[in-house]
Structure formats: C-alpha cells, structure tokens
Coordinates of N, CA and C in Angstrom, one line a residue:
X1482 N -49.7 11.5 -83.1 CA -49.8 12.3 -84.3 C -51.2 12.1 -84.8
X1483 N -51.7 13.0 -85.4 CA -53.1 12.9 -85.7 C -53.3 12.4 -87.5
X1484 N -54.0 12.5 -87.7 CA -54.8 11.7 -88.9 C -54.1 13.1 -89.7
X1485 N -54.4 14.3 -89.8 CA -54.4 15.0 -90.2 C -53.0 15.5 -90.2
X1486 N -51.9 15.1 -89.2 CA -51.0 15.9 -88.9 C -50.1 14.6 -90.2
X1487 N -50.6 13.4 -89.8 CA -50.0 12.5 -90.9 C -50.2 12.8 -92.2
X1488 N -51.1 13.4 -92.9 CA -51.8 13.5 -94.5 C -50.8 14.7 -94.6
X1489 N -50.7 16.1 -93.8 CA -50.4 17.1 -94.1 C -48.5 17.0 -94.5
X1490 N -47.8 16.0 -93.4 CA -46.9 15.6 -93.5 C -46.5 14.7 -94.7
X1491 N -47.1 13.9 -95.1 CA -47.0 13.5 -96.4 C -47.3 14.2 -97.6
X1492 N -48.4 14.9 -97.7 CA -48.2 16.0 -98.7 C -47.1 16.8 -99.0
X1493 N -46.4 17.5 -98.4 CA -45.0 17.6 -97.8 C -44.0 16.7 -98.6
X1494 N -44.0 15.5 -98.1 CA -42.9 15.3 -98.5 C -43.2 14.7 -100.4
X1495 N -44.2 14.5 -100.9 CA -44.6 13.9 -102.0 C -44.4 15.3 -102.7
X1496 N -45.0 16.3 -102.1 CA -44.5 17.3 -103.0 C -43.0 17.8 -103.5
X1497 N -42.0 17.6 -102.0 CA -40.4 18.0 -102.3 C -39.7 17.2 -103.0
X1498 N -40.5 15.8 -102.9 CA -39.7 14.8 -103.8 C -39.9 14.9 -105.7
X1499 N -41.3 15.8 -105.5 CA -41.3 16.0 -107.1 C -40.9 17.5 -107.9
X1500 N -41.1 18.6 -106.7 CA -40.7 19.9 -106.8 C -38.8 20.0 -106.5
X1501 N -38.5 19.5 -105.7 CA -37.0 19.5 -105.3 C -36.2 18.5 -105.4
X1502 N -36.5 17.4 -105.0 CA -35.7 16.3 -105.0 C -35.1 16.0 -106.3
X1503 N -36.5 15.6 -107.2 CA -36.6 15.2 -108.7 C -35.5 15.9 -109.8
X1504 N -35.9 17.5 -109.6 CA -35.3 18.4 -110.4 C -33.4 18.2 -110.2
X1505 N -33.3 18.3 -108.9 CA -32.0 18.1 -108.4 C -31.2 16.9 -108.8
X1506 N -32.4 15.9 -108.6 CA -31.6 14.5 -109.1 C -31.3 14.4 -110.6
X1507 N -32.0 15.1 -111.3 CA -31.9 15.2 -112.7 C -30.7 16.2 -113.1
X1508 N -30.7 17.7 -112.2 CA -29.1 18.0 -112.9 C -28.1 17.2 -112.3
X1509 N -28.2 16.4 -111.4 CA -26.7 15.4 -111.4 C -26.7 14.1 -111.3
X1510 N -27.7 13.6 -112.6 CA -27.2 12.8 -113.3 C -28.0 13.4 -115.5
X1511 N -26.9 13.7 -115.7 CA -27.3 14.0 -116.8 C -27.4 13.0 -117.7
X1512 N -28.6 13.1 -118.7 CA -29.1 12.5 -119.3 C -29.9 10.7 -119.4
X1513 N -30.1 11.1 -118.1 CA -30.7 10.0 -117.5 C -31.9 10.7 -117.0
X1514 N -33.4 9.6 -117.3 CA -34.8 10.2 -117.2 C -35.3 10.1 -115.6
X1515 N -34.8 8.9 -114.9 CA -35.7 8.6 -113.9 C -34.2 7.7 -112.8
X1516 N -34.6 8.1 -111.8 CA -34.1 7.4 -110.7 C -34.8 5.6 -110.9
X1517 N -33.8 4.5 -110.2 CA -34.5 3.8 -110.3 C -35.1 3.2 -109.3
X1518 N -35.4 3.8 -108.2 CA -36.1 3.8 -107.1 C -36.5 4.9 -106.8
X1519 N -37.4 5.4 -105.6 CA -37.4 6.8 -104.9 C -36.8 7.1 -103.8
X1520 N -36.1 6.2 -103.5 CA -35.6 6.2 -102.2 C -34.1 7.4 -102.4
X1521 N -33.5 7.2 -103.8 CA -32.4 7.3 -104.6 C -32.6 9.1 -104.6
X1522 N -33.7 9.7 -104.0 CA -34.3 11.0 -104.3 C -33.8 11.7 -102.3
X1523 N -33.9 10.8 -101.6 CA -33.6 11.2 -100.6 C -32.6 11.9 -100.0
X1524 N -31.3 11.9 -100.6 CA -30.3 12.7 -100.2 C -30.6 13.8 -100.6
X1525 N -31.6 14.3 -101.7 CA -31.7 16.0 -102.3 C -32.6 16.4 -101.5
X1526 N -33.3 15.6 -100.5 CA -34.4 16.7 -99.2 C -34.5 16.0 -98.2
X1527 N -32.9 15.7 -98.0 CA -32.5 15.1 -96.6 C -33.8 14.3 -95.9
X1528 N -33.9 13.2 -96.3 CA -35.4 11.9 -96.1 C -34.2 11.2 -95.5
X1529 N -35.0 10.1 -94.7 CA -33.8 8.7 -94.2 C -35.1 7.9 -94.4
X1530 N -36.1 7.6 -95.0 CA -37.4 6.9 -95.7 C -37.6 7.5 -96.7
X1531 N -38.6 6.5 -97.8 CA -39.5 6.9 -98.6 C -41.0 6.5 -98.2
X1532 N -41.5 6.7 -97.0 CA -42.4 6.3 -96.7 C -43.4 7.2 -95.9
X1533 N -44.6 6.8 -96.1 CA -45.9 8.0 -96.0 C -46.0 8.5 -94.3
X1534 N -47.0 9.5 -94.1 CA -47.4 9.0 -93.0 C -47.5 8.6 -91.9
X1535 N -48.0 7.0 -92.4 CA -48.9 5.8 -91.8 C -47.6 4.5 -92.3
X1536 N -46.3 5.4 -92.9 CA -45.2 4.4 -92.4 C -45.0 3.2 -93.5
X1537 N -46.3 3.8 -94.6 CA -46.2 2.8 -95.7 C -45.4 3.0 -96.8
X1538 N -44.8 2.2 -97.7 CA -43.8 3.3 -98.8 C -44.8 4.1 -99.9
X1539 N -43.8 4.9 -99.9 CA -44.7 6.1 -101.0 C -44.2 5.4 -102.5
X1540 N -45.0 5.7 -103.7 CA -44.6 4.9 -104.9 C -44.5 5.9 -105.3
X1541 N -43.4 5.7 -106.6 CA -43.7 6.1 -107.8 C -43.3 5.9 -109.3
X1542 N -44.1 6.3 -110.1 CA -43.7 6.5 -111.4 C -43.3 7.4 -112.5
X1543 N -42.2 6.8 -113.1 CA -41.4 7.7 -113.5 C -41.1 7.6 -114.9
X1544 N -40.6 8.2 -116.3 CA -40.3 8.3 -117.7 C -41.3 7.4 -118.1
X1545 N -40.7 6.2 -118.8 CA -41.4 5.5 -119.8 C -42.6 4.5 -119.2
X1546 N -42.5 4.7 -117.9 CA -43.2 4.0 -117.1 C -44.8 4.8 -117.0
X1547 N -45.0 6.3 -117.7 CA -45.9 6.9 -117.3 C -46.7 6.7 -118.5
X1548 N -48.2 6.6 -119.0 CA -48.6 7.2 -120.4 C -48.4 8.2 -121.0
X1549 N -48.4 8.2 -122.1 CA -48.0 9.4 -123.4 C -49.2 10.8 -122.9
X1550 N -48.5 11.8 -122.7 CA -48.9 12.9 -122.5 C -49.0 13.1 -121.0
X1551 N -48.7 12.3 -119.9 CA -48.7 12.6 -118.7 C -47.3 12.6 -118.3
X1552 N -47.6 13.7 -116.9 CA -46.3 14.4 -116.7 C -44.9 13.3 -116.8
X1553 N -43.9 13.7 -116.4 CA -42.5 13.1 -116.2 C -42.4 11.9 -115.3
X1554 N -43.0 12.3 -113.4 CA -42.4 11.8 -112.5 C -43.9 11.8 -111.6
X1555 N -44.7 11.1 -111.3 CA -45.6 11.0 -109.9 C -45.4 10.6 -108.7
X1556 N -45.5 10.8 -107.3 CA -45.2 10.1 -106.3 C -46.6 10.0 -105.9
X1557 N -46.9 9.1 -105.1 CA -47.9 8.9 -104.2 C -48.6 8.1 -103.4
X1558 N -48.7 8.7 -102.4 CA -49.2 7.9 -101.2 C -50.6 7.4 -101.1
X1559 N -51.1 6.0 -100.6 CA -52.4 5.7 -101.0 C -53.2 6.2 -99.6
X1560 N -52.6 7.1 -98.6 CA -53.3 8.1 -97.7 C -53.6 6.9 -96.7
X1561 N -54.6 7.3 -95.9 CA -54.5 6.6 -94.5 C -56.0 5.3 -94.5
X1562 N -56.1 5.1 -95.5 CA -57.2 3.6 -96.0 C -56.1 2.8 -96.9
X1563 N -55.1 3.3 -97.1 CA -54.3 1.9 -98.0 C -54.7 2.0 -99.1
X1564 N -55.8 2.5 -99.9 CA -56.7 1.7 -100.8 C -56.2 2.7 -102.1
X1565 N -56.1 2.1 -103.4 CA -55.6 3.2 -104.8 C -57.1 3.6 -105.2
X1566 N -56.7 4.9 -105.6 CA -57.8 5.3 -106.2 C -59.6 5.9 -105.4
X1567 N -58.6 6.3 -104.5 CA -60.0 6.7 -103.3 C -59.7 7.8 -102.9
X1568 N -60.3 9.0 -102.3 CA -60.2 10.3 -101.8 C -59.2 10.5 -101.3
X1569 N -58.7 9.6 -100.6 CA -57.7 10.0 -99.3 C -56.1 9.7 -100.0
X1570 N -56.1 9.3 -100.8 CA -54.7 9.2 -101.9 C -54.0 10.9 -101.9
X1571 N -52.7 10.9 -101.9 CA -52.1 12.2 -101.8 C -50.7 11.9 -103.3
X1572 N -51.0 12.4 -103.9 CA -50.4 12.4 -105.3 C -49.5 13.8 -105.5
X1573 N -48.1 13.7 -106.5 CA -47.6 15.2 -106.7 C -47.0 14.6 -107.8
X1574 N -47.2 15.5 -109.0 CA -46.4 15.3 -110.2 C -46.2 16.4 -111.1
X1575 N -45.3 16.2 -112.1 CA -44.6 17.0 -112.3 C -44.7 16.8 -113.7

C-alpha cells in the first residue's frame, strides 16, 4: 500500500466517522452528547478498528471536551510522521 493510498484511506474513514457514523450514533442514543470512545462509532460504518492508515489509533474529541465555539465532534489522524500538529495530520469535524 502506498503512502498515499494510506492518507487517502484514512481521510475516508475520519470523514464517515464524523459525517455518518457520528450523526447516527447520536439518533440512537438520545440525549447523550458524545460516545465514550470512537471505537463505539464503528458499528454505524461497518469499521472492525479505529485506527489510521499506518495502523495507529485515530483520536478524538468530543462535547465538553472541545473549546467554546468549536465544532461538536473531531477525529484525527496524526498522518504518516506520528507527529500533532504538522502537515501531514488528517482531521474531520463537525
């Protein structure tokens, strides 16, 4: 698998977990803000991991866990350097 076939595939799935998974997990469980894991998101887009790529776990943060005025829910992978906060980081939020 290539470098690129890895990034494109995790884009992918960081996206479905915040465009599909998320929304889904939220209509069934009502009134509850956040899963309390992400792993807990994988039955709504058929995942058997929460993990990037490069096989590392994807993170994220979710309700009160986020600062005031940022979205709801983020997932993200720190891309194929490991490292936060560097180009190659692949993020999706909602």
């Amino acid at each position: 698998i290539t470098g690129e076939d890895q990034r494109a595939r995790t884009r992918n799935k960081v996206d479905r977990y915040v465009r599909e998974a998320y929304p889904a997990w939220l209509r069934a469980h009502a009134g509850q803000e956040c899963p309390g894991q992400l792993s807990e998101l994988n039955a709504y887009i058929h995942e058997s991991d929460a993990n990037d790529g490069w096989g590392r776990p994807l993170t994220m943060v979710c309700g009160a866990a986020r600062l005031a005025g940022e979205k709801t829910i983020q997932v993200m992978s720190l891309g194929r350097d490991a490292e936060a906060r560097t180009e190659d980081d692949i993020i999706a939020e909602e």
